[in-house]
Coordinates of C-alpha atoms and ligand atoms in Angstrom, one line a residue:
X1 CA -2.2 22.5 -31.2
X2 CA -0.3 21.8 -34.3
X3 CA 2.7 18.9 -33.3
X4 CA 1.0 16.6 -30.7
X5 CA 2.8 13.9 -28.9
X6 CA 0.3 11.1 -28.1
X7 CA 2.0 9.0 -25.7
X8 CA -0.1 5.4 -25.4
X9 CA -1.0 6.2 -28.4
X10 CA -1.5 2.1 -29.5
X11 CA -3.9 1.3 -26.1
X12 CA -7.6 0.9 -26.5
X13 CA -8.4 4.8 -26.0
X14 CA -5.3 6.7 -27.2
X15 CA -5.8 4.7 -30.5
X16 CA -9.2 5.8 -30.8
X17 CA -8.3 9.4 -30.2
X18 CA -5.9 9.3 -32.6
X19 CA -7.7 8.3 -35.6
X20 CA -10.5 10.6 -34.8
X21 CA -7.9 13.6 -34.7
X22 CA -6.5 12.5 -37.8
X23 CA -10.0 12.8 -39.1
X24 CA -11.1 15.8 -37.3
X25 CA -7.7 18.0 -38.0
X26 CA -5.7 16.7 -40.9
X27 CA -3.9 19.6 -40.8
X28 CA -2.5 18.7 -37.2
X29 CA 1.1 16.3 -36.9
X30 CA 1.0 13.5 -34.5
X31 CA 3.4 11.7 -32.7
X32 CA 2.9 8.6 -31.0
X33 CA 5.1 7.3 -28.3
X34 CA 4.1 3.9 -27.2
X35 CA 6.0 0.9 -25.5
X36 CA 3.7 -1.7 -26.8
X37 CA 3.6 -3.5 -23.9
X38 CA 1.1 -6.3 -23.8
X39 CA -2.0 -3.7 -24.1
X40 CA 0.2 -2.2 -26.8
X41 CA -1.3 -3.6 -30.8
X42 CA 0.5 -1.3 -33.3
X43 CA -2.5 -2.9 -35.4
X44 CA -4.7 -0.8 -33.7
X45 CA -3.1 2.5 -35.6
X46 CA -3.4 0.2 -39.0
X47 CA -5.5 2.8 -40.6
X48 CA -3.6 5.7 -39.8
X49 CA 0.0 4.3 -40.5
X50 CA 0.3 5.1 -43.8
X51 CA -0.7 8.9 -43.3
X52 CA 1.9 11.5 -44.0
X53 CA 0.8 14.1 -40.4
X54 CA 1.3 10.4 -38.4
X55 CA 4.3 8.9 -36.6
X56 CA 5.0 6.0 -34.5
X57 CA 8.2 6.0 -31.8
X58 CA 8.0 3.0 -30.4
X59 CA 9.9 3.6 -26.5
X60 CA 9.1 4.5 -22.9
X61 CA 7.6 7.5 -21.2
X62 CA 10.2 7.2 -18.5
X63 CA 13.5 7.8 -20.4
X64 CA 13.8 11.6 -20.4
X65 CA 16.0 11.4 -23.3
X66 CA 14.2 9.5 -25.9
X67 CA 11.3 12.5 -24.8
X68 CA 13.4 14.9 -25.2
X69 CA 14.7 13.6 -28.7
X70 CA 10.9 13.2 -29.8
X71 CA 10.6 17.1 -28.6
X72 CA 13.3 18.2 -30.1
X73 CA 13.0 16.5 -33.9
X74 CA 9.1 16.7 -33.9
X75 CA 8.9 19.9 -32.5
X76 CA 6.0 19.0 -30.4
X77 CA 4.2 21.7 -28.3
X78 CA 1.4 19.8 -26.9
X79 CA 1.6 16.6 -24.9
X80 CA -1.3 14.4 -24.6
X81 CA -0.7 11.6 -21.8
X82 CA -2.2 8.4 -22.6
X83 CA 0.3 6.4 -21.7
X84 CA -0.5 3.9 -18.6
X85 CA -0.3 0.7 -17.1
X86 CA -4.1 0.5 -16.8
X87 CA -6.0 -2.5 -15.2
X88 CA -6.7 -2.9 -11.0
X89 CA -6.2 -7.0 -11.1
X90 CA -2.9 -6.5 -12.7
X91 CA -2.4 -4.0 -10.1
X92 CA -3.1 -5.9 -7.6
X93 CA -0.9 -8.8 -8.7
X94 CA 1.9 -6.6 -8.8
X95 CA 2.2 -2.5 -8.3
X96 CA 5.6 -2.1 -10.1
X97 CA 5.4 -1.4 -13.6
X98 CA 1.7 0.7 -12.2
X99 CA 4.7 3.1 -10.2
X100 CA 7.2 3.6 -12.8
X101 CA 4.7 4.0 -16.0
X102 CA 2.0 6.1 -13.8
X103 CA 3.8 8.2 -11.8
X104 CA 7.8 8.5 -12.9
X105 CA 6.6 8.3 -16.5
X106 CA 4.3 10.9 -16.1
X107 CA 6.8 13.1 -14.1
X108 CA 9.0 12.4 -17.0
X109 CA 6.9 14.2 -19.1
X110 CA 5.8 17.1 -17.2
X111 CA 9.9 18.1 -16.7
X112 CA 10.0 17.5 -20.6
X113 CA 6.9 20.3 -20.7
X114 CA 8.1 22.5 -18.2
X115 CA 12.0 22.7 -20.3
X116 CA 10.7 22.7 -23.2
X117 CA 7.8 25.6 -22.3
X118 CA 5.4 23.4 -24.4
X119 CA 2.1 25.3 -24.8
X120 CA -0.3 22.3 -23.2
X121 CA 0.4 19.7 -21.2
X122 CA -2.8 17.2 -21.1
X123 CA -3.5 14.4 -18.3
X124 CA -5.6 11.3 -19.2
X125 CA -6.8 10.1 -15.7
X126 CA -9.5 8.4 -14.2
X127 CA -13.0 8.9 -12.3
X128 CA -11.2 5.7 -10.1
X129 CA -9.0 8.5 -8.3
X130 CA -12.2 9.5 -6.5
X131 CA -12.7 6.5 -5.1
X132 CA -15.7 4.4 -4.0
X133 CA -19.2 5.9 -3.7
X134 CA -22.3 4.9 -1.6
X135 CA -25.6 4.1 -2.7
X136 CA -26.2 8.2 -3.3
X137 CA -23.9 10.8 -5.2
X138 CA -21.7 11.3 -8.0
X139 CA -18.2 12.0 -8.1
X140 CA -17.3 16.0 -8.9
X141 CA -14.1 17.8 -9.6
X142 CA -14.2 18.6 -6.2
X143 CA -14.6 15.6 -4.8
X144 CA -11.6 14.5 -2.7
X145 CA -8.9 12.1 -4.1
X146 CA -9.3 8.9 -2.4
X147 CA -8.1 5.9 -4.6
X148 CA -8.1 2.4 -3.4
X149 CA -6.1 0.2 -5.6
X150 CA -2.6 0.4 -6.3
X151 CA -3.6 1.4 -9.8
X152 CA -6.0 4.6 -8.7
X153 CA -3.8 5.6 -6.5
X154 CA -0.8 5.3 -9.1
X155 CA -3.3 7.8 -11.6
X156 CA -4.1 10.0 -8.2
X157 CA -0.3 10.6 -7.8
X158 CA -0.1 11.7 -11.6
X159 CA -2.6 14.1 -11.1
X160 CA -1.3 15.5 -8.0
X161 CA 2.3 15.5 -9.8
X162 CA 0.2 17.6 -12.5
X163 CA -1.5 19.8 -10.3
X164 CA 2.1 20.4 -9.0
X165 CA 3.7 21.3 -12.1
X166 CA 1.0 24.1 -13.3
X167 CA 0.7 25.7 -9.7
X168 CA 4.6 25.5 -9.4
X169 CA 6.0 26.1 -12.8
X170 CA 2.9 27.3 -14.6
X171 CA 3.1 24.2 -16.8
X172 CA 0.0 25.1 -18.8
X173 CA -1.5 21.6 -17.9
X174 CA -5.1 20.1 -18.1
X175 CA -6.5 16.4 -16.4
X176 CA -9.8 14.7 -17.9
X177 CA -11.5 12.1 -15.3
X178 CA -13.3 9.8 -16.8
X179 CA -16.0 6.8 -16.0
X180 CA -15.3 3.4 -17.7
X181 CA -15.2 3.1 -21.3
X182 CA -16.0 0.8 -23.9
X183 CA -15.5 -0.2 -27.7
X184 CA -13.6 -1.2 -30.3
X185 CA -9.8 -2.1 -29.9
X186 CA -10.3 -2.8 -26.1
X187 CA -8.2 -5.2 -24.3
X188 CA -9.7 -8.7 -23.6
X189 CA -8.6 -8.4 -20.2
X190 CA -11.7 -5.7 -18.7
X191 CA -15.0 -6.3 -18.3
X192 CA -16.6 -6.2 -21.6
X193 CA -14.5 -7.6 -23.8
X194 CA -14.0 -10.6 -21.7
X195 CA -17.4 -11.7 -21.3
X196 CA -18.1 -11.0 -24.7
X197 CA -14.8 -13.1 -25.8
X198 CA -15.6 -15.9 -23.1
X199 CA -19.4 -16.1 -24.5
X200 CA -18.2 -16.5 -28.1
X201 CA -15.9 -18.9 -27.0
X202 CA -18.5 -21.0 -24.4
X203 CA -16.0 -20.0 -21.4
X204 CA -17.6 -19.3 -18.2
X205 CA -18.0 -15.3 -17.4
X206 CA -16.5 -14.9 -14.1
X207 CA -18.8 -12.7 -12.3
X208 CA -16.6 -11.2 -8.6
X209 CA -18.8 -11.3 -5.9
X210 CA -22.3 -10.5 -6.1
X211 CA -22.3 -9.2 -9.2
X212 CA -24.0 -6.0 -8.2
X213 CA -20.7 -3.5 -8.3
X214 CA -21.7 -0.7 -10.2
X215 CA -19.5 1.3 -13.4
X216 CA -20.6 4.4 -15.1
X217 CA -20.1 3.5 -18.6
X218 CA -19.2 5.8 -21.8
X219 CA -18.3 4.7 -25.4
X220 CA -15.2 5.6 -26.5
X221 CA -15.8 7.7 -29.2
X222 CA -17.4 10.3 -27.2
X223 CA -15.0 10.0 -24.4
X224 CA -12.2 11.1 -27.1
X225 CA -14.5 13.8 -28.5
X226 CA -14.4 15.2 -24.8
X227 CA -10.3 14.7 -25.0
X228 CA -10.5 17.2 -27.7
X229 CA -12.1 19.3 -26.7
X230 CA -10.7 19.9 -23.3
X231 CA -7.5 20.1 -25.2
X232 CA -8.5 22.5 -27.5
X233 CA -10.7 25.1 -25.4
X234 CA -10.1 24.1 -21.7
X235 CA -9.4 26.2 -18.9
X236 CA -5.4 25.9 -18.4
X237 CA -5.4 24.6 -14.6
X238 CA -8.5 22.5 -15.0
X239 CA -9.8 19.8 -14.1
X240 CA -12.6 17.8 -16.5
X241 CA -15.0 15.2 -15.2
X242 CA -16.3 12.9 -18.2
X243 CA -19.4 10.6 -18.2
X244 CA -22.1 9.6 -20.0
X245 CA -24.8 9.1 -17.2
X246 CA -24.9 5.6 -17.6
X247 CA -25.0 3.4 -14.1
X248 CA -25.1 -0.5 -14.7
X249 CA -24.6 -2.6 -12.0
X250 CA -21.6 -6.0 -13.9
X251 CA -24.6 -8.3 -13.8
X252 CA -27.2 -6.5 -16.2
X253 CA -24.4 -6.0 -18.5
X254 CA -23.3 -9.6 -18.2
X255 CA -26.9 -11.0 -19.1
X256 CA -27.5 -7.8 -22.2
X257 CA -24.0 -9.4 -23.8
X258 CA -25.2 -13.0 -23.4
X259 CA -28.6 -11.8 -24.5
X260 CA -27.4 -10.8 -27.6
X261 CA -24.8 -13.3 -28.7
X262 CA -27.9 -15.6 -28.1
X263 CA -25.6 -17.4 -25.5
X264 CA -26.9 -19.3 -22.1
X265 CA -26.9 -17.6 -18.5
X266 CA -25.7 -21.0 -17.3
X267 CA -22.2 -19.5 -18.9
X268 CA -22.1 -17.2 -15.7
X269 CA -19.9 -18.1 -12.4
X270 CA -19.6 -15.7 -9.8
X271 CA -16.4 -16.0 -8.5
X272 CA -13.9 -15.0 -5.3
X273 CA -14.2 -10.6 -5.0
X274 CA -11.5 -9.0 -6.0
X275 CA -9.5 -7.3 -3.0
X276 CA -10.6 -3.7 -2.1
X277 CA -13.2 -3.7 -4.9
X278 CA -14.8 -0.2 -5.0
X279 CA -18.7 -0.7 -5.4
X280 CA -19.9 1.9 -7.2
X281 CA -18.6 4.8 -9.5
X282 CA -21.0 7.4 -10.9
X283 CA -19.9 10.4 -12.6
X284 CA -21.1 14.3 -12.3
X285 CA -20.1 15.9 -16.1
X286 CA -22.0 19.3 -15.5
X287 CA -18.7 21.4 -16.0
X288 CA -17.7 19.9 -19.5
X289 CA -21.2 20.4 -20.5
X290 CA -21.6 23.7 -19.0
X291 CA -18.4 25.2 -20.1
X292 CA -17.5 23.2 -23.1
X293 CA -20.8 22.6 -24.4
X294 CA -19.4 18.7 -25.1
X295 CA -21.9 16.0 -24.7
X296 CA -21.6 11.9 -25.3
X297 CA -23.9 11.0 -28.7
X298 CA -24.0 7.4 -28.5
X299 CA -26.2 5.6 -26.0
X300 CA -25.5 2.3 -24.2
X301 CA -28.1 0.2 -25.8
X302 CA -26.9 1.4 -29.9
X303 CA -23.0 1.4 -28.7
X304 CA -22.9 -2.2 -27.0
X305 CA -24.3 -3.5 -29.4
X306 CA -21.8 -1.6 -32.1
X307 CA -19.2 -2.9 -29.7
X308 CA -20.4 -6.7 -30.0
X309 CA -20.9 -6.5 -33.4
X310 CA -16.8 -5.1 -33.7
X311 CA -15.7 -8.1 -32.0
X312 CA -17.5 -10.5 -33.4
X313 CA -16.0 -9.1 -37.1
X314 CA -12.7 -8.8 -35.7
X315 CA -12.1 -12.2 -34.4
X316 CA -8.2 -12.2 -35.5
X317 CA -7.3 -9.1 -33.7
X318 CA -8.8 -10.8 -30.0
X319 CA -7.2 -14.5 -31.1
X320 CA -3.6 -13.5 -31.7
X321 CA -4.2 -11.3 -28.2
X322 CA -5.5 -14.3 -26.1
X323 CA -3.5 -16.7 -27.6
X324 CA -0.3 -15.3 -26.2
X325 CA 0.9 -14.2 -22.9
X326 CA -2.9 -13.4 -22.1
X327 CA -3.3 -17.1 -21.2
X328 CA -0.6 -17.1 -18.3
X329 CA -2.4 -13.9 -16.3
X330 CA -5.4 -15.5 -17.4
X331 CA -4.7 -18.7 -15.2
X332 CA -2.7 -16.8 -13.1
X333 CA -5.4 -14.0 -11.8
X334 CA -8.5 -16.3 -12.7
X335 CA -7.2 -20.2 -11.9
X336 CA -7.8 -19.5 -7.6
X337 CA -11.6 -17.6 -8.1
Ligands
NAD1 P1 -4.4 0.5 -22.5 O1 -3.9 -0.4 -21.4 O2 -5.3 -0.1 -23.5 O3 -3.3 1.3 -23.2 C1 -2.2 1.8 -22.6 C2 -1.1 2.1 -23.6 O4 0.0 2.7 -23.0 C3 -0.6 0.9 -24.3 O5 -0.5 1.1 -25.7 C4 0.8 0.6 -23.7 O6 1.7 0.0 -24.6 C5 1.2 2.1 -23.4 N1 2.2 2.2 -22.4 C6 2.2 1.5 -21.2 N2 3.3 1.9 -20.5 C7 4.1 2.7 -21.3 C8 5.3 3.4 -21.1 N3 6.0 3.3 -20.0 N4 5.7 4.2 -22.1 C9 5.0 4.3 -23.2 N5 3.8 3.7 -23.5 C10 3.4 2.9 -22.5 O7 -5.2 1.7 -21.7 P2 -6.5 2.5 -22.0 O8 -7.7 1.8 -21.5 O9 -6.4 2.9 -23.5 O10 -6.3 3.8 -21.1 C11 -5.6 4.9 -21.6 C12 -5.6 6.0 -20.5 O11 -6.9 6.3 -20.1 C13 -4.9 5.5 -19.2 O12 -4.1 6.6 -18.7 C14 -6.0 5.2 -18.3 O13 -5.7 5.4 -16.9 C15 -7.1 6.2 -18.7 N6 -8.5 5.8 -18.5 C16 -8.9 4.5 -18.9 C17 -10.3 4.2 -18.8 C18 -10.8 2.9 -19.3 O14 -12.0 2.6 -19.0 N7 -10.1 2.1 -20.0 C19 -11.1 5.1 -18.1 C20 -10.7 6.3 -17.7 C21 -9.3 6.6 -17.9
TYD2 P1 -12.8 -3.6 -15.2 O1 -13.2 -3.6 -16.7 O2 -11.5 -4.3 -14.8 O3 -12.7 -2.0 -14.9 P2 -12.5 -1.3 -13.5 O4 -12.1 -2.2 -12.4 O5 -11.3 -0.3 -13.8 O6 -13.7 -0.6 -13.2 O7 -14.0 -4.1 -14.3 C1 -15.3 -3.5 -14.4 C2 -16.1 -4.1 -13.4 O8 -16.3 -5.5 -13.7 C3 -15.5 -4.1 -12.0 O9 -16.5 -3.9 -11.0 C4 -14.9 -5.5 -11.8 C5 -15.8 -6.4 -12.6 N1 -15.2 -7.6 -13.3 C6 -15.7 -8.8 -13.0 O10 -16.7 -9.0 -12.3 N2 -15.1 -9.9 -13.7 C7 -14.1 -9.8 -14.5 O11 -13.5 -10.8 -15.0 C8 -13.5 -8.5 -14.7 C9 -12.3 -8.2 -15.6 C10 -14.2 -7.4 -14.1

């Protein structure tokens, strides 16, 4: 990997990976292609800006062309696909943009690495694609595909599209699966950073349904240190299931965040469910482990806490975000629960 083309580079995790590339290989070039749609912040890439191996295009996955320039002019050989339309609500209020961005844009791509014979091609989906799990389990890389929100289903498509191109083409691709992440530079609009933001701001923290729907969470950091190395030393073909063992039904984390901004349970509404909610996701890593020898460093307790402690020293990155079009989904997806 010497030319990398991070597309989504400016989201919550893409941003993250990038600055701890930069860190990790300064020898490497990277290329970010983003749209900056609303989860797009070029302030989230304010430290790495300035860096002569770093470059912004600002422009959509789905015009072939503007890829194909990038290609060209950067000489990229490795793709790393960040790029995604990426919350379930929004997905459920409208599937569009989760079609053309998830699926077309990602198609876009793989034609792009199959003409250009790019040496790695890799695929930043989702433990969602798996679906919903029972009271017993985990999710492996064999596990069937079997999404239930227009969003899941959107990443599922990508992968299959992936799977396609390497078994078709011998596109030398690679797709990571991971559990739900948290951390700095995350959208206000998912779990954590909401309640956090609504606490700080004495807003109540709307809880769907019983509050006892269960993620598998991982800090960001280590879910990009498991990025790189599936990109660097994965088996072409693959896929990579990433998790950090950590099961927490919304509740518990709810009342830890509340707990520590010294903030009231009385803050807490449990509202309306949201459609087709999948109750529980848990997360087999063995094979990263095994193979890659990766594992996450940070545990829950340190890294939520980290987490809080970024946004409450980053208060002007999360109020020019909420102040904006954030407030019509807001009262559009929250007003009926
Ligand atoms: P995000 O919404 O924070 O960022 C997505 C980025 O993609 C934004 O910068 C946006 O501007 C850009 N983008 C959207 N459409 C684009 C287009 N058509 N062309 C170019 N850029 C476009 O998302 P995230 O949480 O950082 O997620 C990144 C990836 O990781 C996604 O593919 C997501 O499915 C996957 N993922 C996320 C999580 C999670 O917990 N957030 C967990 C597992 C996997
Ligand atoms: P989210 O962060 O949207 O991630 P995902 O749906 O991709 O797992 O939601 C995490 C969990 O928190 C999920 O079970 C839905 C729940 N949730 C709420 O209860 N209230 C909220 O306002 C949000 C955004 C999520």
């Amino acid at each position: 990997m010497k030319n990398i083309l991070v597309t989504g580079g400016a989201g919550f995790i893409g941003s993250n990976f990038v600055k701890l590339l930069i860190n990790k290989d300064p020898g490497c070039h990277i290329v970010v292609l983003d749209k900056l749609t609303y989860a797009g912040n070029l302030k989230n890439l304010e430290d790495v800006h300035q860096k002569s191996n770093f470059k912004f295009y600002k422009g959509n996955i789905c015009n072939s062309e503007f890829v194909h320039y990038i290609i060209n002019k950067e000489k990229i050989d490795t793709i790393i696909n960040f790029a995604a339309e990426s919350h379930v609500d929004r997905s459920i209020l409208s599937s569009h943009e989760f079609i053309n961005t998830n699926v077309v844009g990602t198609n876009v791509l793989l034609e792009a690495a199959r003409n250009f014979q790019l040496s790695k091609f890799v695929q930043i989906s989702t433990d969602e694609v798996y679906g919903s799990l029972g009271k017993e389990g985990q999710f492996s890389e064999s596990t069937p595909l079997s999404p239930n929100s227009p969003y899941s289903s959107s990443k599922a498509s990508a992968d299959l599209l992936v799977r396609a191109y390497n078994h078709t083409y011998e596109v030398p691709t690679l797709i990571t699966r991971c559990s739900n992440n948290y951390g700095p530079y995350q959208f206000p609009e998912k779990l954590i950073p909401l309640m956090i933001i609504n606490a700080l701001n004495n807003k109540s923290l709307p809880i769907y349904g019983d509050g006892m729907n269960i993620r598998d969470w991982i800090f960001v950091e280590d879910h990009c240190e498991a990025i790189l190395e599936v990109a660097t030393r994965g088996k072409i073909g693959e896929v990579y299931n990433i998790g950090a063992n950590t099961e927490k039904p919304n509740i518990e984390i709810v009342k830890l965040i509340l707990k520590e901004l010294g903030k009231d349970e009385s803050l807490i509404s449990y509202v309306k469910d949201r459609p087709g909610h999948d109750r529980r996701y848990a997360i087999d890593s063995s094979k990263i482990e095994k193979e890659l020898g990766w594992k996450p460093k940070h545990n829950f307790e340190n890294a939520i806490q980290k987490t809080i402690e970024w946004y409450l020293s980053n208060k002007k990155w999360w109020e020019e975000i909420i102040s904006g079009d954030y407030q019509s989904y807001y009262k559009q997806w929250y007003i009926e629960r």
